[in-house]
mmCIF file of C-alpha atoms and ligand atoms in Angstrom:
data_model
loop_
_atom_site.group_PDB
_atom_site.id
_atom_site.type_symbol
_atom_site.label_atom_id
_atom_site.label_comp_id
_atom_site.label_asym_id
_atom_site.label_seq_id
_atom_site.Cartn_x
_atom_site.Cartn_y
_atom_site.Cartn_z
ATOM 1 C CA UNK X 1 16.442 -41.386 58.734
ATOM 2 C CA UNK X 2 17.810 -43.436 55.439
ATOM 3 C CA UNK X 3 15.167 -44.099 53.328
ATOM 4 C CA UNK X 4 14.175 -40.669 53.524
ATOM 5 C CA UNK X 5 16.879 -40.068 51.322
ATOM 6 C CA UNK X 6 16.407 -43.075 49.353
ATOM 7 C CA UNK X 7 13.257 -41.836 48.165
ATOM 8 C CA UNK X 8 14.616 -37.805 48.066
ATOM 9 C CA UNK X 9 16.774 -39.491 45.202
ATOM 10 C CA UNK X 10 14.381 -40.908 44.037
ATOM 11 C CA UNK X 11 12.474 -38.122 43.118
ATOM 12 C CA UNK X 12 15.446 -36.061 41.755
ATOM 13 C CA UNK X 13 16.020 -38.451 39.035
ATOM 14 C CA UNK X 14 12.272 -38.782 38.160
ATOM 15 C CA UNK X 15 11.694 -34.942 38.371
ATOM 16 C CA UNK X 16 15.586 -34.825 35.736
ATOM 17 C CA UNK X 17 14.847 -37.910 33.384
ATOM 18 C CA UNK X 18 11.415 -36.070 33.017
ATOM 19 C CA UNK X 19 12.162 -33.096 31.688
ATOM 20 C CA UNK X 20 14.460 -34.508 29.443
ATOM 21 C CA UNK X 21 11.910 -36.221 27.901
ATOM 22 C CA UNK X 22 9.521 -33.000 28.169
ATOM 23 C CA UNK X 23 12.897 -31.762 25.755
ATOM 24 C CA UNK X 24 12.472 -34.405 24.158
ATOM 25 C CA UNK X 25 9.490 -33.680 22.916
ATOM 26 C CA UNK X 26 9.666 -29.568 22.245
ATOM 27 C CA UNK X 27 12.834 -30.264 19.797
ATOM 28 C CA UNK X 28 10.555 -33.447 17.979
ATOM 29 C CA UNK X 29 7.885 -30.709 17.122
ATOM 30 C CA UNK X 30 10.879 -28.493 14.652
ATOM 31 C CA UNK X 31 12.142 -31.117 12.165
ATOM 32 C CA UNK X 32 15.711 -31.591 12.263
ATOM 33 C CA UNK X 33 17.956 -31.297 9.273
ATOM 34 C CA UNK X 34 17.740 -28.882 6.506
ATOM 35 C CA UNK X 35 17.859 -25.237 8.388
ATOM 36 C CA UNK X 36 14.932 -22.944 7.307
ATOM 37 C CA UNK X 37 14.809 -21.606 4.595
ATOM 38 C CA UNK X 38 14.377 -17.675 7.075
ATOM 39 C CA UNK X 39 17.379 -19.357 8.600
ATOM 40 C CA UNK X 40 19.314 -19.900 5.187
ATOM 41 C CA UNK X 41 22.056 -18.384 4.084
ATOM 42 C CA UNK X 42 22.134 -16.856 0.797
ATOM 43 C CA UNK X 43 24.784 -15.272 -1.585
ATOM 44 C CA UNK X 44 24.374 -11.502 -2.979
ATOM 45 C CA UNK X 45 25.867 -12.452 -6.599
ATOM 46 C CA UNK X 46 26.607 -8.349 -7.252
ATOM 47 C CA UNK X 47 28.414 -7.958 -3.920
ATOM 48 C CA UNK X 48 30.066 -11.871 -2.222
ATOM 49 C CA UNK X 49 28.101 -11.605 0.427
ATOM 50 C CA UNK X 50 26.816 -13.084 2.983
ATOM 51 C CA UNK X 51 22.831 -12.829 4.136
ATOM 52 C CA UNK X 52 20.009 -14.665 5.856
ATOM 53 C CA UNK X 53 17.384 -15.210 3.136
ATOM 54 C CA UNK X 54 14.437 -13.661 5.133
ATOM 55 C CA UNK X 55 16.121 -10.724 5.883
ATOM 56 C CA UNK X 56 17.694 -10.338 1.354
ATOM 57 C CA UNK X 57 16.410 -8.913 -1.201
ATOM 58 C CA UNK X 58 14.373 -11.126 -3.388
ATOM 59 C CA UNK X 59 14.077 -10.728 -6.858
ATOM 60 C CA UNK X 60 12.810 -12.905 -9.272
ATOM 61 C CA UNK X 61 14.536 -12.891 -12.615
ATOM 62 C CA UNK X 62 13.763 -15.748 -15.175
ATOM 63 C CA UNK X 63 12.689 -17.835 -12.716
ATOM 64 C CA UNK X 64 15.496 -17.327 -11.062
ATOM 65 C CA UNK X 65 15.280 -15.953 -7.726
ATOM 66 C CA UNK X 66 18.251 -13.923 -7.066
ATOM 67 C CA UNK X 67 19.366 -12.074 -3.481
ATOM 68 C CA UNK X 68 20.613 -8.927 -2.314
ATOM 69 C CA UNK X 69 21.838 -7.499 0.870
ATOM 70 C CA UNK X 70 20.394 -4.390 0.171
ATOM 71 C CA UNK X 71 17.825 -2.386 -2.743
ATOM 72 C CA UNK X 72 21.138 -0.782 -4.421
ATOM 73 C CA UNK X 73 23.302 -4.319 -5.216
ATOM 74 C CA UNK X 74 19.433 -4.869 -6.544
ATOM 75 C CA UNK X 75 18.854 -1.944 -8.910
ATOM 76 C CA UNK X 76 22.975 -2.579 -10.120
ATOM 77 C CA UNK X 77 22.149 -6.465 -10.542
ATOM 78 C CA UNK X 78 19.072 -5.034 -13.087
ATOM 79 C CA UNK X 79 21.761 -2.043 -14.735
ATOM 80 C CA UNK X 80 24.205 -5.024 -15.183
ATOM 81 C CA UNK X 81 21.404 -7.408 -16.677
ATOM 82 C CA UNK X 82 20.348 -4.940 -19.250
ATOM 83 C CA UNK X 83 23.530 -3.959 -20.049
HETATM 84 ZN ZN1 ZN I 1 25.409 -6.885 -2.104
#
C-alpha cells in the first residue's frame, strides 16, 4: 500500500515538472525583453496623451513618424506645422 502512494507522488511530481517545461518552451517562442511594437506606448505630441502604437494614428513627417490618439489631433498637428 505504501508503495502505491510513493508511485502516485512521483507521478504528480513528474506531471508538475512536465507542465513547467512545457510552459517554458512556450514562453521561449516569444522573445523576452523589449515589448512588441504594437504594445509600445507612444505620446501624442498635440494633447500629450499616451496611446498604444497599434491603435495610434501614425503620420510620417520628414522621415519622423508622429503618433496621434485621433485623426483630430493629427489634423491639428498639421495645422500647427503649416501655420
Ligand atoms: Zn491627441
